[in-house]
Tab-separated table of C-alpha atoms in Angstrom:
chain	number	residue	atom	x	y	z
A	1	MET	CA	-0.014	-0.098	0.023
A	2	ASP	CA	3.049	2.256	-0.118
A	3	GLU	CA	2.913	4.257	-3.113
A	4	ASP	CA	6.551	5.030	-2.935
A	5	LEU	CA	7.549	1.485	-3.513
A	6	LYS	CA	6.033	1.568	-6.893
A	7	LYS	CA	9.182	2.757	-8.547
A	8	PRO	CA	12.058	1.182	-7.858
A	9	ASN	CA	14.367	4.245	-8.122
A	10	THR	CA	12.633	5.779	-5.029
A	11	HIS	CA	13.528	4.820	-1.285
A	12	ASN	CA	14.123	1.362	-1.983
A	13	GLY	CA	15.956	1.743	-5.119
A	14	SER	CA	19.470	1.047	-3.608
A	15	ILE	CA	18.352	-2.324	-2.528
A	16	SER	CA	16.716	-3.341	-5.806
A	17	GLY	CA	19.912	-2.150	-7.647
A	18	ALA	CA	22.171	-3.826	-5.409
A	19	LEU	CA	20.341	-7.222	-5.547
A	20	GLU	CA	19.928	-6.780	-9.765
A	21	ALA	CA	23.951	-6.158	-9.629
A	22	LYS	CA	24.344	-9.557	-7.619
A	23	ASN	CA	22.304	-11.316	-10.397
A	24	GLN	CA	23.278	-9.431	-13.789
A	25	ASP	CA	24.164	-12.877	-15.017
A	26	GLN	CA	20.252	-13.314	-15.462
A	27	PRO	CA	19.074	-12.201	-19.069
A	28	LYS	CA	15.330	-12.523	-17.979
A	29	ALA	CA	13.346	-9.411	-16.684
A	30	ALA	CA	12.210	-9.442	-13.002
A	31	VAL	CA	8.486	-10.696	-14.066
A	32	LEU	CA	6.706	-13.992	-13.757
A	33	GLN	CA	7.864	-15.889	-16.922
A	34	LYS	CA	5.704	-17.942	-19.376
A	35	ASN	CA	6.587	-21.628	-18.371
A	36	VAL	CA	3.251	-23.379	-18.272
A	37	GLY	CA	2.474	-25.272	-21.561
A	38	LEU	CA	-0.923	-26.985	-22.538
A	39	VAL	CA	-0.001	-30.325	-20.797
A	40	SER	CA	0.831	-28.672	-17.679
A	41	GLY	CA	-2.078	-26.384	-17.911
A	42	ILE	CA	-4.319	-29.578	-18.235
A	43	CYS	CA	-2.358	-31.289	-15.281
A	44	LEU	CA	-3.265	-27.849	-13.259
A	45	ILE	CA	-6.847	-28.334	-13.662
A	46	VAL	CA	-7.153	-31.556	-13.324
A	47	GLY	CA	-4.630	-32.194	-10.646
A	48	THR	CA	-6.246	-29.347	-8.497
A	49	MET	CA	-10.031	-30.433	-9.288
A	50	ILE	CA	-9.283	-34.165	-8.118
A	51	GLY	CA	-8.292	-34.063	-4.532
A	52	SER	CA	-9.351	-36.120	-1.819
A	53	GLY	CA	-13.297	-35.473	-2.262
A	54	ILE	CA	-14.161	-38.253	-4.932
A	55	PHE	CA	-12.010	-40.854	-2.812
A	56	VAL	CA	-12.855	-39.809	0.801
A	57	SER	CA	-16.622	-38.470	0.982
A	58	PRO	CA	-18.553	-38.753	-2.088
A	59	LYS	CA	-21.306	-40.010	0.213
A	60	ALA	CA	-22.221	-36.173	0.926
A	61	VAL	CA	-23.872	-36.187	-2.367
A	62	LEU	CA	-25.765	-39.123	-2.021
A	63	GLU	CA	-26.786	-37.798	1.208
A	64	GLY	CA	-28.345	-34.999	-0.278
A	65	THR	CA	-30.108	-36.905	-3.222
A	66	GLY	CA	-31.044	-40.059	-1.373
A	67	ALA	CA	-30.619	-42.372	-4.333
A	68	VAL	CA	-28.129	-43.740	-6.923
A	69	GLY	CA	-29.849	-42.290	-9.820
A	70	PRO	CA	-30.485	-38.615	-8.588
A	71	CYS	CA	-26.751	-39.030	-7.087
A	72	LEU	CA	-25.267	-39.625	-10.657
A	73	CYS	CA	-27.054	-36.949	-12.319
A	74	VAL	CA	-26.135	-34.509	-9.560
A	75	TRP	CA	-22.120	-35.397	-10.273
A	76	ALA	CA	-22.766	-35.039	-14.176
A	77	ALA	CA	-24.707	-31.574	-13.711
A	78	CYS	CA	-21.877	-30.362	-11.540
A	79	GLY	CA	-19.388	-31.322	-13.893
A	80	LEU	CA	-21.857	-29.617	-16.806
A	81	LEU	CA	-21.903	-26.184	-14.576
A	82	ALA	CA	-18.222	-26.447	-14.195
A	83	THR	CA	-17.538	-26.730	-18.059
A	84	MET	CA	-19.951	-23.988	-18.585
A	85	GLY	CA	-18.338	-21.754	-15.789
A	86	ALA	CA	-15.010	-22.555	-17.345
A	87	LEU	CA	-16.077	-21.477	-20.747
A	88	CYS	CA	-17.100	-18.116	-19.359
A	89	TYR	CA	-13.524	-17.990	-17.747
A	90	ALA	CA	-12.062	-18.808	-21.195
A	91	GLU	CA	-13.835	-15.935	-22.640
A	92	LEU	CA	-12.635	-13.776	-19.934
A	93	GLY	CA	-9.017	-14.944	-19.602
A	94	THR	CA	-8.526	-14.385	-23.401
A	95	MET	CA	-10.198	-11.022	-23.277
A	96	ILE	CA	-8.076	-9.965	-20.122
A	97	MET	CA	-4.890	-11.265	-20.278
A	98	LYS	CA	-4.110	-10.614	-16.503
A	99	SER	CA	-3.551	-13.360	-13.992
A	100	GLY	CA	-5.227	-13.580	-10.583
A	101	GLY	CA	-8.737	-15.643	-11.306
A	102	GLU	CA	-11.715	-13.498	-10.814
A	103	TYR	CA	-9.893	-10.380	-9.556
A	104	PRO	CA	-8.883	-8.554	-12.883
A	105	TYR	CA	-12.540	-9.428	-14.289
A	106	LEU	CA	-14.401	-7.941	-11.215
A	107	MET	CA	-11.967	-4.944	-11.336
A	108	GLU	CA	-12.738	-4.456	-15.345
A	109	GLY	CA	-16.471	-5.184	-14.562
A	110	PHE	CA	-17.598	-3.536	-11.650
A	111	GLY	CA	-14.295	-1.425	-10.226
A	112	PRO	CA	-12.073	-1.638	-7.649
A	113	VAL	CA	-14.235	-2.007	-4.359
A	114	LEU	CA	-15.661	-5.429	-5.544
A	115	ALA	CA	-12.413	-6.697	-6.854
A	116	TYR	CA	-10.838	-5.880	-3.378
A	117	LEU	CA	-13.674	-7.593	-1.490
A	118	TYR	CA	-13.110	-10.565	-3.512
A	119	SER	CA	-9.304	-10.432	-3.039
A	120	TRP	CA	-9.726	-9.755	0.771
A	121	THR	CA	-12.029	-12.888	1.266
A	122	THR	CA	-10.027	-15.275	-0.978
A	123	ILE	CA	-6.331	-14.256	0.005
A	124	ILE	CA	-7.452	-14.170	4.112
A	125	VAL	CA	-10.082	-17.273	4.040
A	126	LEU	CA	-10.661	-19.113	1.208
A	127	LYS	CA	-7.547	-20.197	-0.433
A	128	PRO	CA	-5.420	-20.697	2.698
A	129	SER	CA	-8.286	-22.424	4.546
A	130	SER	CA	-8.731	-24.862	1.398
A	131	PHE	CA	-4.828	-25.514	1.370
A	132	ALA	CA	-5.116	-26.552	5.036
A	133	ILE	CA	-7.928	-28.967	4.627
A	134	ILE	CA	-6.159	-30.668	1.720
A	135	ALA	CA	-3.157	-30.865	3.648
A	136	LEU	CA	-4.992	-32.309	6.626
A	137	SER	CA	-6.341	-34.869	4.333
A	138	CYS	CA	-3.203	-35.737	2.932
A	139	ALA	CA	-1.378	-35.976	6.593
A	140	GLU	CA	-4.335	-38.066	7.915
A	141	TYR	CA	-3.972	-40.998	5.067
A	142	ALA	CA	-0.279	-40.500	5.464
A	143	SER	CA	-0.185	-41.144	9.072
A	144	THR	CA	-3.197	-43.853	9.439
A	145	PRO	CA	-1.225	-46.831	8.427
A	146	PHE	CA	1.159	-46.212	11.389
A	147	TYR	CA	-2.157	-46.218	13.908
A	148	PRO	CA	-3.895	-49.730	12.802
A	149	GLY	CA	-7.261	-49.870	14.224
A	150	CYS	CA	-7.398	-46.210	15.709
A	151	THR	CA	-7.550	-42.677	14.316
A	152	PRO	CA	-4.020	-41.088	14.432
A	153	PRO	CA	-3.553	-38.539	17.184
A	154	GLN	CA	-4.512	-35.154	16.209
A	155	VAL	CA	-1.165	-33.587	16.730
A	156	VAL	CA	0.531	-36.135	14.621
A	157	THR	CA	-1.786	-35.331	11.574
A	158	LYS	CA	-1.473	-31.350	12.121
A	159	CYS	CA	2.451	-31.570	12.599
A	160	LEU	CA	2.353	-33.901	9.315
A	161	ALA	CA	-0.039	-31.353	7.485
A	162	ALA	CA	2.173	-28.313	8.499
A	163	ALA	CA	5.284	-29.941	7.069
A	164	CYS	CA	3.335	-30.751	3.832
A	165	ILE	CA	2.272	-27.097	3.583
A	166	LEU	CA	6.122	-25.958	4.133
A	167	ILE	CA	7.171	-28.540	1.578
A	168	ILE	CA	4.537	-27.319	-0.932
A	169	THR	CA	5.411	-23.761	-0.340
A	170	ALA	CA	9.349	-24.322	-0.195
A	171	VAL	CA	8.665	-26.079	-3.846
A	172	ASN	CA	6.610	-23.344	-5.524
A	173	CYS	CA	9.283	-20.629	-4.127
A	174	LEU	CA	12.245	-22.378	-5.637
A	175	SER	CA	11.136	-22.827	-9.049
A	176	VAL	CA	7.950	-22.669	-11.195
A	177	LYS	CA	9.101	-25.339	-13.398
A	178	LEU	CA	9.807	-27.691	-10.645
A	179	ALA	CA	6.125	-26.880	-8.995
A	180	TYR	CA	4.284	-27.519	-12.242
A	181	ARG	CA	6.705	-30.985	-12.866
A	182	VAL	CA	5.619	-32.132	-9.181
A	183	GLN	CA	1.522	-31.162	-10.470
A	184	ASN	CA	2.134	-33.208	-13.739
A	185	PHE	CA	3.620	-36.318	-11.624
A	186	PHE	CA	0.801	-36.405	-9.041
A	187	THR	CA	-1.882	-35.695	-11.781
A	188	THR	CA	-0.578	-38.765	-13.459
A	189	ALA	CA	-0.492	-40.762	-10.171
A	190	LYS	CA	-4.306	-39.796	-9.294
A	191	LEU	CA	-5.340	-40.529	-12.911
A	192	LEU	CA	-3.714	-44.161	-12.653
A	193	ILE	CA	-5.891	-45.133	-9.438
A	194	ILE	CA	-8.709	-43.744	-10.702
A	195	VAL	CA	-8.292	-46.019	-13.640
A	196	ILE	CA	-7.599	-48.998	-11.633
A	197	ILE	CA	-11.168	-48.314	-9.596
A	198	VAL	CA	-12.857	-48.038	-13.048
A	199	VAL	CA	-11.600	-51.054	-14.461
A	200	SER	CA	-12.333	-53.054	-11.324
A	201	GLY	CA	-15.748	-51.630	-11.191
A	202	ILE	CA	-16.393	-52.310	-15.158
A	203	ILE	CA	-15.075	-56.041	-14.414
A	204	LEU	CA	-17.617	-56.586	-11.462
A	205	LEU	CA	-20.524	-55.131	-13.564
A	206	ALA	CA	-19.734	-57.382	-16.298
A	207	GLN	CA	-19.980	-60.273	-13.973
A	208	GLY	CA	-23.221	-59.440	-12.934
A	209	ASN	CA	-22.959	-57.057	-9.696
A	210	THR	CA	-25.840	-54.619	-10.865
A	211	GLN	CA	-27.937	-54.877	-8.159
A	212	ASN	CA	-27.789	-51.564	-6.838
A	213	LEU	CA	-28.143	-49.828	-10.145
A	214	ARG	CA	-31.505	-51.643	-11.063
A	215	ASP	CA	-33.910	-49.024	-9.417
A	216	PRO	CA	-31.703	-46.057	-9.230
A	217	PHE	CA	-34.134	-43.433	-8.260
A	218	ALA	CA	-35.977	-45.217	-5.387
A	219	GLY	CA	-36.198	-43.260	-2.564
A	220	ALA	CA	-34.904	-40.000	-4.131
A	221	THR	CA	-35.100	-36.655	-2.112
A	222	THR	CA	-37.086	-33.909	-3.758
A	223	SER	CA	-36.110	-30.867	-0.979
A	224	PHE	CA	-35.149	-27.793	-2.374
A	225	GLY	CA	-32.426	-27.181	0.114
A	226	ALA	CA	-31.011	-30.937	0.243
A	227	ILE	CA	-30.742	-30.850	-3.382
A	228	GLY	CA	-28.625	-27.457	-3.166
A	229	LEU	CA	-26.580	-28.953	-0.217
A	230	ALA	CA	-26.014	-31.836	-2.821
A	231	PHE	CA	-24.680	-29.665	-5.529
A	232	TYR	CA	-22.561	-27.978	-3.001
A	233	ASN	CA	-20.748	-31.096	-1.894
A	234	GLY	CA	-20.457	-32.094	-5.538
A	235	LEU	CA	-19.097	-28.756	-6.749
A	236	TRP	CA	-16.933	-28.741	-3.883
A	237	ALA	CA	-15.101	-32.036	-5.463
A	238	TYR	CA	-15.204	-30.218	-8.946
A	239	ASP	CA	-13.758	-26.783	-7.297
A	240	GLY	CA	-10.504	-25.870	-9.456
A	241	TRP	CA	-12.089	-25.781	-12.909
A	242	ASN	CA	-10.962	-21.972	-12.674
A	243	GLN	CA	-7.484	-22.472	-11.531
A	244	LEU	CA	-5.834	-21.689	-15.105
A	245	ASN	CA	-7.287	-18.443	-14.776
A	246	PHE	CA	-5.092	-17.555	-11.969
A	247	ILE	CA	-1.755	-17.976	-13.765
A	248	THR	CA	-3.256	-16.345	-17.357
A	249	GLU	CA	0.226	-14.682	-17.558
A	250	GLU	CA	2.570	-17.734	-17.222
A	251	LEU	CA	0.751	-19.350	-19.735
A	252	LYS	CA	2.450	-19.981	-23.263
A	253	ASN	CA	0.320	-18.979	-25.993
A	254	PRO	CA	-2.534	-18.414	-23.855
A	255	TYR	CA	-5.046	-17.951	-26.404
A	256	ARG	CA	-5.004	-21.312	-27.642
A	257	ASN	CA	-3.921	-23.218	-24.525
A	258	LEU	CA	-6.321	-21.692	-22.017
A	259	PRO	CA	-9.557	-22.685	-23.941
A	260	LEU	CA	-7.993	-25.991	-25.034
A	261	ALA	CA	-6.868	-26.842	-21.426
A	262	ILE	CA	-10.316	-26.250	-20.314
A	263	ILE	CA	-11.910	-28.235	-22.974
A	264	ILE	CA	-9.859	-31.169	-22.308
A	265	GLY	CA	-9.395	-30.958	-18.486
A	266	ILE	CA	-13.002	-30.860	-16.969
A	267	PRO	CA	-14.893	-33.040	-19.295
A	268	LEU	CA	-12.032	-35.658	-18.671
A	269	VAL	CA	-12.644	-35.073	-14.576
A	270	THR	CA	-16.445	-35.137	-15.251
A	271	VAL	CA	-16.151	-38.751	-16.896
A	272	CYS	CA	-13.740	-39.968	-14.250
A	273	TYR	CA	-16.139	-38.835	-11.511
A	274	ILE	CA	-19.348	-40.219	-12.855
A	275	LEU	CA	-17.366	-43.828	-13.627
A	276	VAL	CA	-15.756	-43.782	-10.164
A	277	ASN	CA	-19.344	-43.462	-8.600
A	278	ILE	CA	-20.627	-46.102	-10.896
A	279	ALA	CA	-17.657	-48.521	-9.806
A	280	TYR	CA	-18.358	-47.770	-6.065
A	281	PHE	CA	-21.825	-48.905	-6.475
A	282	SER	CA	-20.763	-52.086	-8.097
A	283	VAL	CA	-19.768	-53.137	-4.714
A	284	LEU	CA	-21.389	-51.063	-2.060
A	285	THR	CA	-24.810	-50.610	-1.114
A	286	PRO	CA	-26.253	-47.023	-0.645
A	287	ILE	CA	-26.390	-47.497	3.009
A	288	GLU	CA	-22.995	-49.145	3.157
A	289	PHE	CA	-21.966	-45.976	0.810
A	290	LEU	CA	-23.259	-43.792	3.454
A	291	GLN	CA	-21.794	-45.756	6.342
A	292	SER	CA	-18.165	-45.782	4.894
A	293	PRO	CA	-15.692	-43.208	6.353
A	294	ALA	CA	-13.853	-43.447	3.212
A	295	VAL	CA	-15.365	-45.176	0.316
A	296	ALA	CA	-12.383	-45.536	-1.798
A	297	VAL	CA	-10.729	-47.292	1.059
A	298	THR	CA	-13.892	-49.633	1.556
A	299	PHE	CA	-13.950	-50.523	-2.156
A	300	GLY	CA	-10.182	-51.229	-2.220
A	301	ASP	CA	-10.477	-53.522	0.795
A	302	ARG	CA	-13.227	-55.535	-0.807
A	303	VAL	CA	-11.887	-55.447	-4.349
A	304	LEU	CA	-8.332	-55.009	-4.580
A	305	TYR	CA	-7.124	-57.202	-1.670
A	306	PRO	CA	-4.063	-57.952	-1.216
A	307	LEU	CA	-3.269	-54.966	-2.683
A	308	SER	CA	-5.841	-52.697	-1.075
A	309	TRP	CA	-2.965	-50.423	0.520
A	310	ILE	CA	-2.397	-48.781	-2.978
A	311	VAL	CA	-5.577	-46.717	-2.432
A	312	PRO	CA	-4.849	-45.109	0.376
A	313	LEU	CA	-1.070	-44.462	-0.689
A	314	PHE	CA	-2.828	-42.698	-3.990
A	315	VAL	CA	-5.155	-40.739	-2.013
A	316	VAL	CA	-2.024	-39.425	-0.309
A	317	PHE	CA	-0.399	-38.636	-3.652
A	318	SER	CA	-3.832	-37.039	-4.889
A	319	THR	CA	-4.282	-34.926	-2.155
A	320	PHE	CA	-0.561	-33.825	-2.143
A	321	GLY	CA	-0.912	-32.554	-5.919
A	322	ALA	CA	-4.176	-30.842	-5.300
A	323	ALA	CA	-2.351	-28.925	-2.533
A	324	ASN	CA	0.481	-28.068	-4.893
A	325	GLY	CA	-2.052	-26.729	-7.275
A	326	SER	CA	-3.700	-24.751	-4.543
A	327	CYS	CA	-0.772	-23.205	-3.483
A	328	PHE	CA	0.630	-22.300	-7.031
A	329	THR	CA	-2.482	-20.201	-8.151
A	330	ALA	CA	-2.967	-18.741	-4.545
A	331	GLY	CA	0.307	-17.201	-4.663
A	332	ARG	CA	-0.655	-15.741	-8.112
A	333	LEU	CA	-3.594	-14.004	-6.771
A	334	THR	CA	-2.053	-12.159	-3.910
A	335	TYR	CA	0.537	-11.348	-6.172
A	336	VAL	CA	-1.910	-9.470	-8.450
A	337	ALA	CA	-3.572	-8.166	-5.704
A	338	GLY	CA	-0.327	-6.588	-4.205
A	339	ARG	CA	0.440	-5.475	-7.772
A	340	GLU	CA	-2.805	-3.268	-7.922
A	341	GLY	CA	-2.206	-1.896	-4.271
A	342	HIS	CA	-4.671	-3.880	-2.703
A	343	MET	CA	-2.532	-5.830	-0.789
A	344	ALA	CA	0.849	-4.810	0.778
A	345	LYS	CA	3.325	-4.079	-2.191
A	346	ILE	CA	5.803	-6.845	-0.955
A	347	MET	CA	3.275	-9.412	-2.052
A	348	SER	CA	3.977	-8.231	-5.666
A	349	TYR	CA	7.770	-8.826	-5.559
A	350	ILE	CA	9.802	-11.178	-7.622
A	351	SER	CA	12.520	-13.355	-6.431
A	352	VAL	CA	15.302	-11.968	-8.957
A	353	LYS	CA	17.023	-15.346	-8.923
A	354	ARG	CA	13.941	-17.760	-9.184
A	355	TYR	CA	11.363	-15.674	-10.770
A	356	THR	CA	8.904	-16.800	-8.456
A	357	PRO	CA	6.380	-14.712	-6.537
A	358	SER	CA	7.866	-15.673	-2.861
A	359	PRO	CA	6.258	-13.254	-0.629
A	360	ALA	CA	3.020	-13.981	-1.970
A	361	LEU	CA	3.566	-17.594	-1.576
A	362	ILE	CA	5.029	-17.356	1.848
A	363	PHE	CA	2.309	-15.334	3.220
A	364	ASN	CA	-0.464	-17.813	1.866
A	365	GLY	CA	1.705	-21.023	3.311
A	366	PHE	CA	1.759	-18.897	6.844
A	367	LEU	CA	-2.021	-18.281	7.067
A	368	SER	CA	-2.700	-22.048	5.643
A	369	ILE	CA	-0.407	-23.230	8.716
A	370	ILE	CA	-2.761	-21.110	11.051
A	371	TYR	CA	-5.726	-22.636	9.902
A	372	ILE	CA	-4.390	-26.304	10.662
A	373	MET	CA	-4.622	-25.415	14.393
A	374	PRO	CA	-8.422	-24.892	15.213
A	375	ALA	CA	-10.168	-28.248	15.946
A	376	ASP	CA	-12.596	-28.120	12.919
A	377	ILE	CA	-11.883	-26.039	9.859
A	378	ASN	CA	-14.229	-27.852	7.897
A	379	THR	CA	-17.088	-25.789	9.375
A	380	LEU	CA	-15.320	-22.564	8.419
A	381	ILE	CA	-15.040	-23.752	4.583
A	382	ASN	CA	-18.372	-25.097	4.549
A	383	TYR	CA	-20.016	-21.471	5.455
A	384	PHE	CA	-17.521	-19.647	3.202
A	385	SER	CA	-18.463	-21.762	0.177
A	386	PHE	CA	-21.686	-19.753	-0.443
A	387	ALA	CA	-19.127	-16.744	-0.757
A	388	GLN	CA	-17.237	-18.525	-3.391
A	389	TRP	CA	-20.442	-18.936	-5.434
A	390	VAL	CA	-21.072	-15.369	-4.892
A	391	PHE	CA	-18.020	-14.490	-6.806
A	392	TYR	CA	-18.264	-16.770	-9.496
A	393	GLY	CA	-21.918	-15.590	-10.230
A	394	LEU	CA	-20.574	-11.981	-10.184
A	395	THR	CA	-17.773	-12.891	-12.462
A	396	CYS	CA	-20.116	-14.275	-14.830
A	397	LEU	CA	-22.424	-11.125	-14.752
A	398	ALA	CA	-19.269	-9.212	-15.423
A	399	LEU	CA	-19.039	-10.979	-18.523
A	400	ILE	CA	-22.546	-10.084	-19.644
A	401	VAL	CA	-22.280	-6.523	-18.422
A	402	MET	CA	-18.724	-6.019	-20.258
A	403	ARG	CA	-20.759	-7.563	-23.776
A	404	PHE	CA	-22.282	-4.053	-23.573
A	405	THR	CA	-19.875	-1.799	-21.525
A	406	ARG	CA	-16.646	-2.756	-23.392
A	407	LYS	CA	-17.465	-3.744	-26.794
A	408	ASP	CA	-13.922	-2.499	-27.700
A	409	LEU	CA	-12.225	-5.498	-26.154
A	410	GLN	CA	-10.753	-8.268	-28.195
A	411	ARG	CA	-12.831	-11.648	-27.976
A	412	PRO	CA	-10.900	-14.383	-29.328
A	413	VAL	CA	-13.243	-16.818	-27.456
A	414	LYS	CA	-16.821	-15.998	-27.281
A	415	VAL	CA	-19.449	-18.003	-25.956
A	416	PRO	CA	-23.262	-17.723	-26.120
A	417	ILE	CA	-24.656	-15.086	-23.878
A	418	VAL	CA	-27.043	-17.870	-22.513
A	419	ILE	CA	-24.117	-19.849	-21.044
A	420	PRO	CA	-23.229	-16.664	-18.256
A	421	VAL	CA	-26.933	-16.177	-17.533
A	422	LEU	CA	-27.504	-19.950	-16.797
A	423	VAL	CA	-24.399	-19.622	-14.603
A	424	VAL	CA	-25.545	-16.684	-12.977
A	425	ILE	CA	-29.048	-17.948	-12.049
A	426	VAL	CA	-27.470	-21.172	-10.810
A	427	SER	CA	-25.095	-19.404	-8.834
A	428	CYS	CA	-28.058	-17.491	-7.008
A	429	TYR	CA	-29.790	-20.719	-6.486
A	430	LEU	CA	-26.586	-22.123	-4.987
A	431	VAL	CA	-25.988	-19.162	-2.663
A	432	LEU	CA	-29.828	-19.063	-1.600
A	433	ALA	CA	-31.182	-22.607	-1.434
A	434	PRO	CA	-29.015	-23.492	1.699
A	435	ILE	CA	-29.732	-20.207	3.385
A	436	ILE	CA	-33.414	-20.564	2.996
A	437	ASP	CA	-33.432	-24.357	3.743
A	438	LYS	CA	-31.550	-24.287	6.559
A	439	PRO	CA	-30.862	-20.431	7.716
A	440	GLU	CA	-27.966	-20.400	10.479
A	441	TRP	CA	-26.098	-17.371	11.968
A	442	GLU	CA	-22.665	-18.565	10.383
A	443	TYR	CA	-23.778	-17.228	6.884
A	444	LEU	CA	-24.339	-14.086	8.446
A	445	TYR	CA	-21.023	-14.020	10.151
A	446	CYS	CA	-19.273	-14.468	6.793
A	447	THR	CA	-21.202	-11.680	5.205
A	448	VAL	CA	-20.030	-9.651	7.908
A	449	PHE	CA	-16.382	-10.622	7.441
A	450	ILE	CA	-16.567	-9.956	3.529
A	451	VAL	CA	-18.030	-6.552	3.895
A	452	GLY	CA	-15.854	-5.810	6.977
A	453	GLY	CA	-13.002	-5.853	4.343
A	454	LEU	CA	-14.213	-2.238	3.745
A	455	LEU	CA	-12.583	-1.323	7.100
A	456	LEU	CA	-9.257	-1.643	5.692
A	457	TYR	CA	-10.081	-0.712	2.149
A	458	VAL	CA	-11.131	3.093	3.446
A	459	PRO	CA	-8.284	3.966	5.091
A	460	PHE	CA	-5.398	1.957	3.663
A	461	ILE	CA	-6.205	2.016	-0.016
A	462	TYR	CA	-8.822	4.566	-0.779
A	463	TYR	CA	-7.243	7.449	1.648
A	464	LYS	CA	-3.467	6.040	1.881
A	465	PHE	CA	-2.899	7.465	5.194
A	466	ASN	CA	0.621	8.856	5.571
A	467	TRP	CA	1.554	6.938	8.644
A	468	THR	CA	0.871	3.512	6.874
A	469	GLN	CA	3.356	4.316	4.324
A	470	ARG	CA	5.895	5.341	7.127
A	471	ILE	CA	5.500	1.899	8.869
A	472	MET	CA	5.405	-0.138	5.379
A	473	ARG	CA	8.411	1.622	4.003
A	474	PRO	CA	11.075	0.106	6.418
A	475	LEU	CA	9.405	-3.076	6.726
A	476	THR	CA	9.443	-3.461	3.186
A	477	MET	CA	12.996	-2.627	2.424
A	478	HIS	CA	13.979	-5.226	5.169
A	479	LEU	CA	11.832	-7.963	3.648
A	480	GLN	CA	13.255	-7.203	0.233
A	481	LEU	CA	16.942	-7.769	1.377
A	482	LEU	CA	15.977	-11.123	3.405
A	483	LEU	CA	14.065	-12.649	0.705
A	484	GLU	CA	16.078	-11.215	-2.301
A	485	VAL	CA	13.098	-9.763	-4.235
A	486	VAL	CA	12.489	-6.637	-6.260
A	487	PRO	CA	9.141	-4.937	-8.070
A	488	PRO	CA	7.925	-6.713	-11.113
A	489	GLU	CA	9.480	-4.987	-14.133
A	490	LYS	CA	6.704	-3.360	-16.632
A	491	THR	CA	6.834	-5.235	-19.918
A	492	GLU	CA	4.842	-4.604	-22.751
């Protein structure tokens, strides 16, 4: 928020110059480099979307629908909705070539206040708490084999989760190439276990294990709110379909690779999710499905024995890869918000040696470790999920608005207007249905937190009080020296 730090030649110029002098052998500009190709883009989408949800708790969708048929329909509908949302984001991403996910689109469509509230909510709560939940899932599955017959102690799980966050943050700070190679490896691993589960299910169905699929709509639930909650849980497993828009500036040939990765990645995940659920139902009755603490592990124990240990192992791989993708994109949002003056300027600085937004990544990792400490952060993310869909809906609404207000912008990808309209309507339903069906004070607390961001926006960003600049200037200079980072260079 320090205006004087915008220019490397004032106040911090000597620091920037000294650091750059040490690295004159580096021919590249101090900006994020375009290192992510099509395959890595697909792996980022697929690897971030497929986390622990499809392996651990797909039963939440069955609870909301009450029967196998509606359950599979919800999984398919969630995939369709994710695809429609991602197509809207493909148009936005090729029209506004900036990283940061929804942030630059809300900025262009509705102005800085709404963009700030999005960055405030996502950077402080949504991204780090999501990272923490995935790390805790990874830690739980990694520690379970060492405690046969009982639940691992919380202190062990939380220490392992913290170690997972530290390792992933370090990898992302060290190298962009290393981060996406890690992503590619773990995406391949999770697709391998999905193939194993699906092939096993096909063999069992071919052998006549179809009893759970014969009357799929018996006992279906029709409650307005219950279906909404089923969609919430299904869409949580699909969350990550917008991840490529967080790194638009680092994509090679983004006009081609952004829409192509979306068109390949999201339908691939949808097919995987539907086939995996069908495979589960080839072995488990709906009642057994709901009683299982981890559906994929129960499936593995019944079908893959004595090799059933590979399921929890690959769940660890899957969650680690999803956590890596979450960290990768969260750092970019924090970086862009810092660059636009909506976060401390140090967040927008780039490592002069490694070309990574290390301050932003470290900040996200630090918050994630804090979120590990409470007893149950799942409650937190559940209540904030409605906020995520508020911003998804507003982003697609921004696309509709800019069709009329920004006709001058080039649109290499242009989706039919009916698609963003449908996404906005469904977003309204997903936001309102759980609140109407089961109103709770927590939704109000979340809303107050989001709007409460204005208490920081007015003095620190809108008015830019001088005393905040006096505090931030020396802090920024010391962090620059410690982390060896400089302001990003402006490149055309």
